[in-house]
């Protein structure tokens, strides 16, 4: 059995909490590695933290100003070559179907690093990513490594509800981010894909703390229940509306945007239930997309929802933005106007969707200054490629 298969087998057989130790032992034994480290991205996507250092005894490294951060941001291996006989340091992105998890850093003797080794190490990092996703069902180790600070209980509930923060398929690329990452309230995004469709929901939550998280959890799980039963987009909205109204009797409600894309044609169904705003970038020009506004979920009993149709074209970029972005004020009281948002969207047009939300939210933080955020800010970015 060749060395790559040996490492792959070691990872598949490792206990959920022992993946780092397994990959370390295997790479040392079969690739002559000097050292092996796994760094996980935190919830705010600003730092990478070593898994083996829990509880945190080692300094994290920046996503934006470090060699591992370069591999994480570009989603390509980054190699540091020393002088003479110094070890080669290879930083490998660890991701699963476009969802960025962290970076695997491997130090090797110069003589042990060649083209074949580079390819095999990249594949090992991909396998490690998949094993981490599976292992998270049985251990908290990797979730703990993503925390630079303690999450509020509401944030804990919301992060566990999310499908991921990015996703890639030949037809599209998705990226999303919530802020403040460690104290989010009710904003949420959810997606699922099949052979023929992408379904995306973007939620602008109401309220604060646990109550906001409970409301969002009820609505999202009602939508998932209806979707998994094979109901249409309009019926999904109706069922979620009934679930929220049945529990709260109209005392609270939820704004949501529901979309269903045909992967073959780009035809999309959309329901704007008092939703977050949608922007489109086509041929480099950003513009707000006006939709037929309908009632938020749970406002009244037995609300009927109707589907609106539009079409996305290859190279289109869609952005979904919550009120927590529009309503942010500067220290001088100036709102984050559509003009400022347009500039932010334009300045990030060359970034991949996985990096766009973080970049726009960074500009938003600069506008807000030292003032603490009093609402969630959420951005979802979708690049549409279409099918040949």
Coordinates of C-alpha atoms in Angstrom, one line a residue:
X1 CA 0.0 0.0 0.0
X2 CA 1.4 3.4 -1.0
X3 CA 2.1 6.1 1.6
X4 CA -0.9 8.3 0.6
X5 CA -3.3 5.4 1.1
X6 CA -1.7 4.7 4.5
X7 CA -2.3 8.2 5.6
X8 CA -5.9 8.2 4.3
X9 CA -6.6 5.0 6.1
X10 CA -5.1 6.3 9.3
X11 CA -7.5 9.4 9.2
X12 CA -10.5 7.3 8.5
X13 CA -9.8 4.9 11.4
X14 CA -8.9 7.7 13.9
X15 CA -11.1 8.5 16.8
X16 CA -13.1 11.8 16.3
X17 CA -11.0 13.7 18.8
X18 CA -7.7 12.2 17.6
X19 CA -7.6 13.4 13.9
X20 CA -4.7 15.8 14.5
X21 CA -2.6 13.2 16.3
X22 CA -3.4 10.7 13.5
X23 CA -2.3 13.0 10.7
X24 CA 0.8 14.1 12.6
X25 CA 1.9 10.5 13.2
X26 CA 1.2 9.5 9.6
X27 CA 3.0 12.4 8.0
X28 CA 6.0 12.1 10.2
X29 CA 6.3 8.4 9.6
X30 CA 5.6 8.3 5.8
X31 CA 6.5 11.8 4.5
X32 CA 9.4 12.6 6.9
X33 CA 7.5 15.6 8.2
X34 CA 9.3 17.6 10.9
X35 CA 6.1 18.9 12.4
X36 CA 2.4 19.1 11.6
X37 CA -0.1 21.6 12.9
X38 CA -3.8 22.2 12.2
X39 CA -5.2 25.7 12.5
X40 CA -8.9 26.4 12.6
X41 CA -10.6 29.6 11.5
X42 CA -12.6 31.4 14.2
X43 CA -16.3 32.4 13.9
X44 CA -15.3 36.0 12.9
X45 CA -13.0 34.7 10.2
X46 CA -10.2 36.9 11.4
X47 CA -7.7 34.5 13.1
X48 CA -6.5 30.9 12.8
X49 CA -6.1 29.0 16.1
X50 CA -4.0 25.8 16.7
X51 CA -6.2 22.9 17.6
X52 CA -3.7 21.2 19.8
X53 CA -3.3 24.3 22.0
X54 CA -6.7 24.0 23.7
X55 CA -7.2 25.5 26.1
X56 CA -5.5 28.4 24.2
X57 CA -1.9 28.4 25.2
X58 CA -0.5 29.5 21.9
X59 CA -1.0 32.7 20.0
X60 CA -3.4 32.6 17.1
X61 CA -2.3 33.9 13.7
X62 CA -4.0 36.5 11.6
X63 CA -6.0 35.5 8.5
X64 CA -5.0 38.7 6.8
X65 CA -1.3 39.0 7.7
X66 CA 0.3 35.6 7.9
X67 CA 1.6 32.8 5.7
X68 CA -1.2 30.4 6.8
X69 CA -3.7 33.2 6.2
X70 CA -2.5 33.4 2.6
X71 CA -3.3 29.8 2.0
X72 CA -6.7 30.2 3.8
X73 CA -7.7 33.3 1.8
X74 CA -6.6 32.1 -1.6
X75 CA -7.6 28.5 -1.0
X76 CA -4.4 27.4 -2.6
X77 CA -1.2 25.9 -1.0
X78 CA 1.3 28.4 0.1
X79 CA 5.0 27.3 0.4
X80 CA 7.7 29.0 2.4
X81 CA 11.2 27.9 1.4
X82 CA 14.1 28.5 3.8
X83 CA 17.7 28.9 3.0
X84 CA 20.0 25.9 2.4
X85 CA 18.9 23.0 4.5
X86 CA 16.1 24.8 6.3
X87 CA 12.8 22.9 6.2
X88 CA 10.1 23.7 3.6
X89 CA 6.9 24.9 5.3
X90 CA 3.7 24.0 3.3
X91 CA 0.4 25.7 4.3
X92 CA -2.6 23.8 2.9
X93 CA -6.2 25.0 2.9
X94 CA -8.6 22.6 4.7
X95 CA -12.1 22.9 3.3
X96 CA -15.1 20.9 2.3
X97 CA -17.0 21.7 -0.9
X98 CA -15.9 25.3 -0.6
X99 CA -16.6 25.7 3.1
X100 CA -13.3 27.0 4.6
X101 CA -12.4 25.3 7.8
X102 CA -8.7 26.0 8.4
X103 CA -5.1 25.4 7.4
X104 CA -2.8 22.3 7.7
X105 CA 0.8 23.4 8.1
X106 CA 3.4 20.8 7.4
X107 CA 7.2 21.2 7.8
X108 CA 9.3 19.0 5.6
X109 CA 13.0 18.5 4.8
X110 CA 13.9 20.0 1.5
X111 CA 14.8 16.6 0.1
X112 CA 11.4 15.2 1.0
X113 CA 9.3 17.9 -0.8
X114 CA 8.7 17.4 -4.6
X115 CA 5.8 17.8 -7.0
X116 CA 4.2 14.5 -6.2
X117 CA 4.4 15.2 -2.5
X118 CA 2.8 18.6 -3.0
X119 CA -0.2 17.0 -4.8
X120 CA -0.6 14.2 -2.1
X121 CA -0.4 16.7 0.8
X122 CA -3.2 18.8 -0.8
X123 CA -5.4 15.7 -1.1
X124 CA -4.6 14.7 2.5
X125 CA -5.8 18.2 3.6
X126 CA -9.0 17.7 1.8
X127 CA -9.6 14.3 3.4
X128 CA -8.8 15.8 6.8
X129 CA -11.5 18.5 6.2
X130 CA -14.1 15.9 5.4
X131 CA -13.2 13.8 8.5
X132 CA -13.4 16.9 10.7
X133 CA -17.0 17.6 9.5
X134 CA -17.9 14.0 10.3
X135 CA -16.1 14.1 13.7
X136 CA -17.9 17.2 14.8
X137 CA -21.0 15.0 15.4
X138 CA -19.1 13.2 18.2
X139 CA -16.6 15.8 19.7
X140 CA -16.5 19.5 20.6
X141 CA -12.8 19.7 20.0
X142 CA -12.9 21.4 16.6
X143 CA -15.8 23.7 17.5
X144 CA -13.9 24.8 20.5
X145 CA -10.9 25.6 18.4
X146 CA -13.0 28.1 16.3
X147 CA -13.7 30.3 19.4
X148 CA -11.5 33.2 20.2
X149 CA -14.0 34.2 22.9
X150 CA -17.1 32.7 24.6
X151 CA -20.3 32.7 22.5
X152 CA -23.5 34.0 24.0
X153 CA -26.2 31.3 24.3
X154 CA -28.1 33.0 21.4
X155 CA -25.0 32.9 19.2
X156 CA -24.5 29.2 20.1
X157 CA -28.0 28.4 18.9
X158 CA -27.6 30.4 15.7
X159 CA -24.3 29.0 14.6
X160 CA -25.5 25.5 15.2
X161 CA -28.4 26.3 12.9
X162 CA -26.3 27.4 9.9
X163 CA -25.3 25.1 7.0
X164 CA -21.8 26.5 6.8
X165 CA -20.3 29.8 5.6
X166 CA -19.5 29.0 2.1
X167 CA -20.3 26.4 -0.6
X168 CA -19.1 25.7 -4.1
X169 CA -20.6 23.9 -7.0
X170 CA -19.9 24.1 -10.7
X171 CA -23.1 26.2 -11.1
X172 CA -22.5 28.7 -8.3
X173 CA -20.3 29.8 -5.4
X174 CA -21.8 31.0 -2.1
X175 CA -20.3 32.9 0.9
X176 CA -21.9 34.3 4.0
X177 CA -21.0 35.9 7.3
X178 CA -22.8 37.1 10.5
X179 CA -21.6 39.9 12.8
X180 CA -21.0 40.3 15.7
X181 CA -20.0 36.7 15.4
X182 CA -19.9 36.0 19.2
X183 CA -23.2 37.7 20.1
X184 CA -25.5 37.4 17.1
X185 CA -29.3 37.5 17.7
X186 CA -31.8 36.5 15.0
X187 CA -30.3 36.9 11.6
X188 CA -29.7 33.7 9.7
X189 CA -29.1 32.1 6.3
X190 CA -29.8 28.6 5.1
X191 CA -29.2 26.7 1.9
X192 CA -29.6 23.3 0.4
X193 CA -28.9 21.9 -3.0
X194 CA -30.1 19.0 -5.1
X195 CA -29.3 17.7 -8.6
X196 CA -31.5 20.4 -10.1
X197 CA -32.1 23.2 -7.6
X198 CA -30.5 25.5 -5.1
X199 CA -32.8 26.7 -2.3
X200 CA -31.6 29.7 -0.3
X201 CA -33.3 31.5 2.6
X202 CA -32.1 34.7 4.2
X203 CA -33.6 35.8 7.5
X204 CA -33.6 39.2 9.2
X205 CA -34.4 38.4 12.8
X206 CA -36.5 40.3 15.3
X207 CA -35.8 40.9 18.9
X208 CA -32.7 40.1 21.0
X209 CA -30.9 37.3 22.8
X210 CA -32.6 34.0 23.4
X211 CA -36.0 35.1 22.2
X212 CA -34.6 36.1 18.8
X213 CA -32.7 32.9 18.5
X214 CA -35.8 30.8 19.4
X215 CA -38.0 32.6 16.9
X216 CA -35.4 32.1 14.1
X217 CA -35.0 28.4 15.1
X218 CA -38.7 27.8 14.9
X219 CA -39.0 29.4 11.5
X220 CA -36.0 27.8 9.9
X221 CA -36.9 24.3 11.1
X222 CA -40.5 24.8 9.9
X223 CA -39.1 25.7 6.5
X224 CA -36.8 22.7 6.5
X225 CA -39.7 20.5 7.5
X226 CA -41.8 21.7 4.6
X227 CA -39.0 21.6 2.1
X228 CA -38.1 18.1 3.0
X229 CA -41.7 17.1 2.6
X230 CA -41.4 18.2 -1.1
X231 CA -43.7 21.3 -0.8
X232 CA -43.5 24.2 -3.1
X233 CA -41.7 27.4 -2.2
X234 CA -45.1 29.2 -1.5
X235 CA -46.3 26.3 0.7
X236 CA -43.0 26.4 2.6
X237 CA -43.5 30.0 3.4
X238 CA -47.2 29.3 4.4
X239 CA -46.2 26.5 6.7
X240 CA -43.5 28.5 8.4
X241 CA -45.9 31.4 8.7
X242 CA -48.4 29.2 10.4
X243 CA -45.8 27.8 12.8
X244 CA -44.7 31.2 13.9
X245 CA -48.2 32.6 14.2
X246 CA -49.4 29.5 16.0
X247 CA -46.8 29.9 18.7
X248 CA -46.6 33.7 19.1
X249 CA -50.1 34.7 17.9
X250 CA -48.8 37.7 16.0
X251 CA -46.8 39.2 18.9
X252 CA -43.6 38.8 16.9
X253 CA -42.8 38.2 13.3
X254 CA -39.9 37.4 11.0
X255 CA -38.7 39.0 7.8
X256 CA -37.4 36.5 5.3
X257 CA -36.3 36.1 1.6
X258 CA -36.9 32.7 0.1
X259 CA -35.3 31.8 -3.3
X260 CA -35.2 28.6 -5.4
X261 CA -32.9 28.5 -8.4
X262 CA -33.1 26.1 -11.3
X263 CA -29.4 25.1 -11.8
X264 CA -29.9 24.3 -15.5
X265 CA -31.6 27.5 -16.6
X266 CA -31.0 30.2 -13.9
X267 CA -34.7 30.7 -13.5
X268 CA -35.5 31.6 -9.9
X269 CA -38.6 31.7 -7.8
X270 CA -38.6 34.3 -4.9
X271 CA -40.8 35.2 -2.1
X272 CA -40.1 38.6 -0.4
X273 CA -41.6 38.2 3.1
X274 CA -40.5 41.6 4.5
X275 CA -37.1 40.5 3.6
X276 CA -33.4 41.6 3.7
X277 CA -32.5 43.6 0.6
X278 CA -31.1 42.0 -2.6
X279 CA -28.5 43.6 -4.8
X280 CA -27.3 42.4 -8.2
X281 CA -24.0 43.1 -9.9
X282 CA -24.2 42.6 -13.6
X283 CA -21.5 43.7 -16.1
X284 CA -19.7 45.3 -13.1
X285 CA -22.7 47.6 -12.2
X286 CA -24.4 47.1 -8.8
X287 CA -28.1 47.8 -8.5
X288 CA -30.8 47.1 -5.9
X289 CA -33.3 44.5 -7.0
X290 CA -36.9 45.6 -6.3
X291 CA -39.2 42.7 -5.3
X292 CA -42.9 42.4 -4.6
X293 CA -43.1 42.9 -0.8
X294 CA -45.3 40.5 1.1
X295 CA -46.1 40.2 4.8
X296 CA -43.4 38.9 7.2
X297 CA -43.9 35.4 8.6
X298 CA -46.1 35.1 11.6
X299 CA -47.7 38.5 11.5
X300 CA -51.2 37.3 10.7
X301 CA -53.0 34.0 10.6
X302 CA -53.2 32.0 7.3
X303 CA -51.3 34.5 5.2
X304 CA -51.0 33.4 1.6
X305 CA -47.7 33.9 -0.3
X306 CA -47.2 34.1 -4.0
X307 CA -44.0 33.4 -6.0
X308 CA -42.3 36.0 -8.1
X309 CA -40.0 35.0 -10.9
X310 CA -36.7 36.4 -12.2
X311 CA -33.6 35.1 -14.0
X312 CA -29.9 35.1 -13.1
X313 CA -27.3 35.0 -15.9
X314 CA -23.8 33.6 -15.9
X315 CA -21.4 36.0 -14.2
X316 CA -24.1 37.6 -12.1
X317 CA -23.4 38.3 -8.5
X318 CA -26.3 38.6 -6.0
X319 CA -25.9 40.0 -2.5
X320 CA -28.4 39.7 0.3
X321 CA -28.0 42.3 3.1
X322 CA -29.8 42.7 6.4
X323 CA -31.0 45.8 8.1
X324 CA -28.1 45.6 10.5
X325 CA -25.9 46.8 7.6
X326 CA -28.2 49.6 6.3
X327 CA -29.0 51.0 9.7
X328 CA -25.5 51.3 11.1
X329 CA -24.6 54.9 12.0
X330 CA -21.2 56.5 12.2
X331 CA -20.1 58.3 15.4
X332 CA -21.4 61.5 13.8
X333 CA -24.8 59.9 13.2
X334 CA -24.5 59.4 9.5
X335 CA -26.2 56.2 8.2
X336 CA -24.4 53.7 6.1
X337 CA -26.1 54.9 3.0
X338 CA -26.7 53.1 -0.2
X339 CA -23.9 55.1 -1.8
X340 CA -21.4 53.8 0.7
X341 CA -22.8 50.3 0.3
X342 CA -22.5 50.6 -3.5
X343 CA -18.8 51.6 -3.1
X344 CA -18.2 48.6 -0.9
X345 CA -19.9 46.2 -3.3
X346 CA -17.9 47.6 -6.2
X347 CA -14.5 47.5 -4.3
X348 CA -15.0 43.8 -3.6
X349 CA -16.1 42.7 -7.1
X350 CA -12.9 40.8 -7.8
X351 CA -13.0 38.8 -4.5
X352 CA -14.5 35.3 -4.4
X353 CA -17.9 35.1 -2.6
X354 CA -16.3 33.4 0.4
X355 CA -14.3 36.6 1.1
X356 CA -16.9 39.3 0.1
X357 CA -19.1 39.3 3.2
X358 CA -16.0 39.6 5.5
X359 CA -14.6 42.5 3.4
X360 CA -17.9 44.4 3.3
X361 CA -18.4 44.0 7.1
X362 CA -14.9 45.2 7.6
X363 CA -15.7 48.4 5.8
X364 CA -18.9 48.6 7.8
X365 CA -17.0 48.4 11.0
X366 CA -14.8 51.3 9.9
X367 CA -17.9 53.4 9.2
X368 CA -19.3 52.5 12.7
X369 CA -16.1 53.3 14.5
X370 CA -15.7 52.3 18.1
X371 CA -19.5 52.2 18.7
X372 CA -20.7 48.7 19.6
X373 CA -23.2 47.2 17.1
X374 CA -26.8 47.1 18.4
X375 CA -28.1 44.8 15.7
X376 CA -26.9 41.8 13.7
X377 CA -25.3 42.5 10.3
X378 CA -25.5 39.7 7.7
X379 CA -24.3 39.5 4.2
X380 CA -24.7 36.6 1.8
X381 CA -23.0 36.6 -1.6
X382 CA -23.9 34.3 -4.5
X383 CA -21.9 34.1 -7.8
X384 CA -23.8 32.4 -10.5
X385 CA -21.9 30.5 -13.2
X386 CA -24.7 28.4 -14.7
X387 CA -24.3 25.2 -16.6
X388 CA -22.6 24.9 -20.0

